[in-house]
Coordinates of C-alpha atoms and ligand atoms in Angstrom, one line a residue:
X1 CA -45.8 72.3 56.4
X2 CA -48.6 74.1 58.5
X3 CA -51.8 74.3 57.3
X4 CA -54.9 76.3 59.2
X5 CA -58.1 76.0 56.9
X6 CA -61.0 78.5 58.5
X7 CA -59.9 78.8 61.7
X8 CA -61.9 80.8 64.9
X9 CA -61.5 80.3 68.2
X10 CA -63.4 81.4 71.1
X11 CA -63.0 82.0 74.5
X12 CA -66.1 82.1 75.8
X13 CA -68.4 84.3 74.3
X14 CA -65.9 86.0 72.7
X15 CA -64.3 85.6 68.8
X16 CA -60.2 86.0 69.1
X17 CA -59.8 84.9 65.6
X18 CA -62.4 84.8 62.9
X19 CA -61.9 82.7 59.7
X20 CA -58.2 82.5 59.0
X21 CA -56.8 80.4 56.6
X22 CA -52.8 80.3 56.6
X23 CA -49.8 77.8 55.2
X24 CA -46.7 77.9 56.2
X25 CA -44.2 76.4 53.9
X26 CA -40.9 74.4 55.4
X27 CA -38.0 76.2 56.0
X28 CA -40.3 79.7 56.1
X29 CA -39.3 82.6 59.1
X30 CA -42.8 84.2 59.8
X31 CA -43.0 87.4 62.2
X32 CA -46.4 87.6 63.2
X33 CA -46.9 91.0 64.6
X34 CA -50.2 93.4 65.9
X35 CA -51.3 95.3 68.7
X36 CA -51.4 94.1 72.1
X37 CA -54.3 91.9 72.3
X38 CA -54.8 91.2 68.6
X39 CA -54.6 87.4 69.4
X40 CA -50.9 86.6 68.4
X41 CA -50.1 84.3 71.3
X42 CA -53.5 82.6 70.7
X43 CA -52.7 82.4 67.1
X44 CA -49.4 80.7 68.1
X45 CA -51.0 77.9 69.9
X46 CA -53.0 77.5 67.3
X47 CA -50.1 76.4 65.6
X48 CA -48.2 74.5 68.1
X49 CA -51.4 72.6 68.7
X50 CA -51.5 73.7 72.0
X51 CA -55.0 75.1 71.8
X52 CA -57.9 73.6 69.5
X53 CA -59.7 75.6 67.2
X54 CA -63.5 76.1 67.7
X55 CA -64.5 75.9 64.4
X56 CA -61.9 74.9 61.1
X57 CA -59.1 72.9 60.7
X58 CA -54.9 73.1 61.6
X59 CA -52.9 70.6 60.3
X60 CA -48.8 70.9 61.3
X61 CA -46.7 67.7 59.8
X62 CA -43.9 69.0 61.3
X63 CA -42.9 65.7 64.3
X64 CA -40.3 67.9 66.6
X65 CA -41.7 71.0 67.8
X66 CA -40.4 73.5 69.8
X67 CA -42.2 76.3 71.5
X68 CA -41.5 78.9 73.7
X69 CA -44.6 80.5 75.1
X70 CA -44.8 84.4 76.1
X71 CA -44.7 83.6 80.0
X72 CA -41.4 81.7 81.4
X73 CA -41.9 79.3 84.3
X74 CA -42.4 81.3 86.7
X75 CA -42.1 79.6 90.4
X76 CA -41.3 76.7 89.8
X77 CA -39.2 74.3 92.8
X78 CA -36.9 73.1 90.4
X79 CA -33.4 74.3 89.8
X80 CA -32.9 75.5 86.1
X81 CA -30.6 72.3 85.4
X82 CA -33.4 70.2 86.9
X83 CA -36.3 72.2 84.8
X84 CA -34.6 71.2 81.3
X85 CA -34.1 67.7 82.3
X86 CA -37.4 67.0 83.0
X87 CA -38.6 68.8 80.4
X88 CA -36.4 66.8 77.7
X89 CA -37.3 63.5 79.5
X90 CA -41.3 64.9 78.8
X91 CA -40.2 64.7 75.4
X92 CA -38.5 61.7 74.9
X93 CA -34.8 62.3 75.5
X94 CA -32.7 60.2 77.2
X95 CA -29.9 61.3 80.3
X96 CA -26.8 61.1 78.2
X97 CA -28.2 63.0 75.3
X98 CA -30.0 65.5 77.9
X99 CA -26.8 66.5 80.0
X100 CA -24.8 67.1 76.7
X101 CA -27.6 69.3 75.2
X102 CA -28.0 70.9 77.8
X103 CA -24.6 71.8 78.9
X104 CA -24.2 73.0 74.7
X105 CA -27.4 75.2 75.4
X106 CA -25.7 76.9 78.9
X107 CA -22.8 77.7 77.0
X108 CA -25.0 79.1 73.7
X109 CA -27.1 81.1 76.2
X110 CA -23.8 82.3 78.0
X111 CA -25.7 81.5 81.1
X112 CA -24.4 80.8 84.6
X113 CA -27.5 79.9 87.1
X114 CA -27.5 76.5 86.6
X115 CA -28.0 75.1 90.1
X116 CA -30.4 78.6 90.8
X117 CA -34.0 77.6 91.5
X118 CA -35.7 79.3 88.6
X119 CA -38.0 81.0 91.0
X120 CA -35.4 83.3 92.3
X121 CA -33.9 83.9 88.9
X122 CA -34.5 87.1 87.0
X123 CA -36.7 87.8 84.2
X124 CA -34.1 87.3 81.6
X125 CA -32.8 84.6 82.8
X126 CA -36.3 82.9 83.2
X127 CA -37.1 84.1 79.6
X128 CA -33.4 82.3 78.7
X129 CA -34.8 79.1 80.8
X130 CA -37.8 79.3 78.5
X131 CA -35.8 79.4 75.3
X132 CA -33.7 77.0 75.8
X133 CA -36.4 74.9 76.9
X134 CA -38.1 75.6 73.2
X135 CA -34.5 74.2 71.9
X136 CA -33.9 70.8 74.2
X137 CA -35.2 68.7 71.0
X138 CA -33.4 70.2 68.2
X139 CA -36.8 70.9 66.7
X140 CA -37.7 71.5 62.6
X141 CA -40.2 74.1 63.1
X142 CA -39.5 76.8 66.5
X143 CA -42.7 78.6 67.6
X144 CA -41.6 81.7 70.0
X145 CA -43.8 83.9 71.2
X146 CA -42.1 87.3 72.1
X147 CA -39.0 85.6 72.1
X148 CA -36.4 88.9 73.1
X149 CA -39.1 90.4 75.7
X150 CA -36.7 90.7 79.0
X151 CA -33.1 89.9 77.5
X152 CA -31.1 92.4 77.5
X153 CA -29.1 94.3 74.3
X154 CA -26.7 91.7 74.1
X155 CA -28.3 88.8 75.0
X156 CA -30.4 89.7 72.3
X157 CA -28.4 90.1 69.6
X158 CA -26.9 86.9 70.3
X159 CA -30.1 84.5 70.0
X160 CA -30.8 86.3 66.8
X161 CA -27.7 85.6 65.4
X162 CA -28.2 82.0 67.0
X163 CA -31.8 81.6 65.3
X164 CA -30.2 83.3 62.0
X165 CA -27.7 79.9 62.4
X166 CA -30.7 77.8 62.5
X167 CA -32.4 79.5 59.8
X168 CA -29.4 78.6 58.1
X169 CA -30.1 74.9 58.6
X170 CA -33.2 74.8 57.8
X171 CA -34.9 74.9 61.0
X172 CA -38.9 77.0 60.4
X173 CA -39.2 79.6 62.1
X174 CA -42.5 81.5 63.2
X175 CA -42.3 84.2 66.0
X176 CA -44.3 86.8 67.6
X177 CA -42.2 90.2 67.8
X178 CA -43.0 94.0 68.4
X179 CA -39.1 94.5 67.7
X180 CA -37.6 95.6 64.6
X181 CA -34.5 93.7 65.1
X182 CA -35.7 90.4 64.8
X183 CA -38.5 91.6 62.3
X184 CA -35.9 92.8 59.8
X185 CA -32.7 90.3 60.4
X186 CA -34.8 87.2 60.3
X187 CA -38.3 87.3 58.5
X188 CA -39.0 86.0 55.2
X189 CA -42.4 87.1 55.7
X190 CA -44.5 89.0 58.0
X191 CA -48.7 88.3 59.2
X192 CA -50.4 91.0 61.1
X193 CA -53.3 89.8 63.5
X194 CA -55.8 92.4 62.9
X195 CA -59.2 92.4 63.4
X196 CA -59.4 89.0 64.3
X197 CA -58.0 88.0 60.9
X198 CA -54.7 88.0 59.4
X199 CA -53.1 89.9 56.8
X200 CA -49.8 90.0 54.4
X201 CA -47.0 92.6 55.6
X202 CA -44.6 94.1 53.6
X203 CA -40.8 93.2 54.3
X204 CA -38.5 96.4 55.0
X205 CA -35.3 95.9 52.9
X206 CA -33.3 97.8 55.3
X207 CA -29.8 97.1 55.6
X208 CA -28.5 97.0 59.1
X209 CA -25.3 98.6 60.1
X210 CA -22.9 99.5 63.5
X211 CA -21.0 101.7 64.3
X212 CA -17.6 101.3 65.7
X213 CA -15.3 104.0 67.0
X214 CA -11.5 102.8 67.7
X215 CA -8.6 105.1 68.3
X216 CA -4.9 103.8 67.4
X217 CA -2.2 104.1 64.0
X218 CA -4.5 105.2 61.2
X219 CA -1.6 104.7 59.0
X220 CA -1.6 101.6 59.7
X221 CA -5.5 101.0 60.4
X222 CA -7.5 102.8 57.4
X223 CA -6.0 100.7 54.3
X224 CA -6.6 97.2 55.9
X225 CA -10.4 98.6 57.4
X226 CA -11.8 100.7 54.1
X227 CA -10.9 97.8 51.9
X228 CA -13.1 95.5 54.2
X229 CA -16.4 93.5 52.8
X230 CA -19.3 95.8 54.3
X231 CA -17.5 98.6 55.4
X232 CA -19.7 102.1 54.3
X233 CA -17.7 105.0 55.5
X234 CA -14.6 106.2 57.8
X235 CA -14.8 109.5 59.4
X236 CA -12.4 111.2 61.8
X237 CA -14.2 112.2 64.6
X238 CA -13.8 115.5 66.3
X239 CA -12.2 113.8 69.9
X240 CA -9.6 112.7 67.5
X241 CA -11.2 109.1 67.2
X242 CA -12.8 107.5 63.9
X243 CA -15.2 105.8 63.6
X244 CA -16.2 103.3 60.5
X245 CA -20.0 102.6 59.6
X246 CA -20.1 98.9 59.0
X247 CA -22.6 96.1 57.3
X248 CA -24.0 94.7 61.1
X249 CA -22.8 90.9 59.6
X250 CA -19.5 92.3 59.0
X251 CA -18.6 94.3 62.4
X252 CA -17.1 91.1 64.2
X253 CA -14.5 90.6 61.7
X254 CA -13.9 94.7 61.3
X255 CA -13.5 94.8 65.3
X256 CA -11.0 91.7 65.8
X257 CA -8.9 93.6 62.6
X258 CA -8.5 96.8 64.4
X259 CA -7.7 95.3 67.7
X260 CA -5.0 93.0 65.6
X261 CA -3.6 95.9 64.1
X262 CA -3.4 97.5 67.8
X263 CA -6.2 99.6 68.0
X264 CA -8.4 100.5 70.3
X265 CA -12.5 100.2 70.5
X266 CA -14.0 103.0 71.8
X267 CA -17.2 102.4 71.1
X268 CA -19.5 99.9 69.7
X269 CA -23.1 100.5 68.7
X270 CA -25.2 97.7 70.6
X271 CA -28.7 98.8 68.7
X272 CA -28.2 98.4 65.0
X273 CA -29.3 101.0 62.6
X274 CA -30.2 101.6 58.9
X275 CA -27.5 104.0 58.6
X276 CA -25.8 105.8 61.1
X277 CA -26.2 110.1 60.3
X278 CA -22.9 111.8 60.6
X279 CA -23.1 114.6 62.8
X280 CA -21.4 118.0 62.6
X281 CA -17.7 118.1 62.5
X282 CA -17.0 114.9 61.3
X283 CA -14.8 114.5 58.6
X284 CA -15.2 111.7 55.8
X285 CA -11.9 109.5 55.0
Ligands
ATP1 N1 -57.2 82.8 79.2 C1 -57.9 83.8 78.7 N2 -59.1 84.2 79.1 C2 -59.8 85.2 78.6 N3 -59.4 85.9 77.6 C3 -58.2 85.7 77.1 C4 -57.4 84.6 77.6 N4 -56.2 84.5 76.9 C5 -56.3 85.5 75.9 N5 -57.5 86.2 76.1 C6 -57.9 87.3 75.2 O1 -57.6 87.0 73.9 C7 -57.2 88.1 73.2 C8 -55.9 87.9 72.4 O2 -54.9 87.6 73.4 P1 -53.4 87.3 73.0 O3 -52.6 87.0 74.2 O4 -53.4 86.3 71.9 O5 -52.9 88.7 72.4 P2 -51.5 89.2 71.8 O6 -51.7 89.7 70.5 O7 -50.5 88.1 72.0 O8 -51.1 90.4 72.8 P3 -49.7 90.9 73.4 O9 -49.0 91.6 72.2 O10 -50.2 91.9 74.5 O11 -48.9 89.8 73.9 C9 -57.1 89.3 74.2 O12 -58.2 90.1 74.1 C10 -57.1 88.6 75.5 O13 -57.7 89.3 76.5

């Protein structure tokens, strides 16, 4: 549990946050969102314990920690292998359980620079660095501040699924985002910085869906695909290919059907929508 009890902090002469009180209960997924500048990365040092409030109280019981803050290491002379094993021995790990956490992290992370010296790696790939960094320990409660700034479509939609899997465990959760993806896939609650205080969001009950377009024996393809968990529509396409509107959590197992049944993907939408419009000319199966 996390507990801030009339919290400012000041740099210098000026007030970043004014008088917030805030619990966060175990197990919780916060989004804390506002404008740039609003005091959201302050806010989440606050709560890492990082930074010391000027005047109030912040209490976190959690023991492992993680955070990822908004800026990855930047030029730093170590190789990205040698960055997270001195980082883990910082917190207390030993070799043995280092190299096989982080080999398990490369692989989640799909990442290939291990022997690169993190100066010369790219911002993603930094911003990867500094995320897996956050995850060396395994932690209960996962502070990330603007965790999916510089990955790219894909590489984002796999560490949301990966923190959705955590969620799933149990692991807290409490990020700084400006994206809807992560918002809406992960949050059970949202805090807006505003005004130097902090305020209740509502949740958006959207339902997040792809699209996928495949070409191949529709005789064959529509009567396994429309009776599929999540799928919303099939059209026919005017090119001749169809495309199905699917529940986002069910287009893995819809796309490894159709490419069983010998079918082929055309297309796959990498941003997921709240419903995908049909445009002129298609036709509704
Ligand atoms: N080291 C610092 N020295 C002086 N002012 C600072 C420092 N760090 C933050 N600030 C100020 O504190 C305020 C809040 O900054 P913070 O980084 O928390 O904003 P943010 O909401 O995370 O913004 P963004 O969305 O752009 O990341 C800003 O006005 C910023 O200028």
């Amino acid at each position: 549990m996390i507990e801030l009890t009339g919290v400012n902090f000041k740099i210098g002469k000026q007030t970043i946050i004014n008088n917030i009180s805030l619990n966060i209960k175990v197990q919780e997924c916060v989004a804390i969102t506002g404008e740039n500048g609003s005091g959201k990365s302050v806010l989440l040092k606050l709560i890492a314990g990082l930074a010391s409030p000027t005047k109030g109280m912040v209490r976190n019981s959690f023991t492992h920690r993680g955070y990822a803050p908004e800026t990855p290491p930047k030029s730093l002379h170590f190789t990205a292998q040698e960055y997270l094993m001195y980082m883990g021995k910082i917190a207390g790990m030993n070799k043995h359980q280092l190299e096989k956490r982080i080999y398990t992290l490369f692989n989640q992370f799909d990442f290939d620079f291990q022997q690169d010296y993190i100066h010369k790696l790219s911002k993603g790939n930094k911003q990867k660095i500094n995320l897996m960094q956050s995850l060396l320990k395994e932690p209960f409660v996962l502070i990330l501040d603007e965790p999916l700034s510089g990955l790219d479509p894909q590489s984002q939609e796999n560490f949301v699924k990966y923190l959705k899997e955590l969620k799933d465990k149990g692991t807290t959760i409490i990020f700084t985002c400006h994206e809807e993806l992560l918002k809406d896939s992960l949050a059970d609650r949202i805090l807006i910085v505003e005004d130097k205080r902090i305020k209740e969001g509502q949740l958006s009950h959207k339902v997040l869906y792809r699209s996928i377009q495949f070409s191949g024996d529709h005789t064959k393809l529509f009567p396994v695909i429309k009776k599929s968990a999540g799928v919303e529509t099939v059209t026919r396409l005017p090119n001749g290919s169809y495309e199905v509107i699917v529940k986002a959590e069910y287009s893995d197992i819809i796309l490894l059907e159709i490419l069983k049944m010998g079918g082929k993907i055309e297309f796959l939408s990498t941003r997921l929508t709240e419903k995908n419009t049909q445009t002129e000319g298609q036709e509704v199966l």
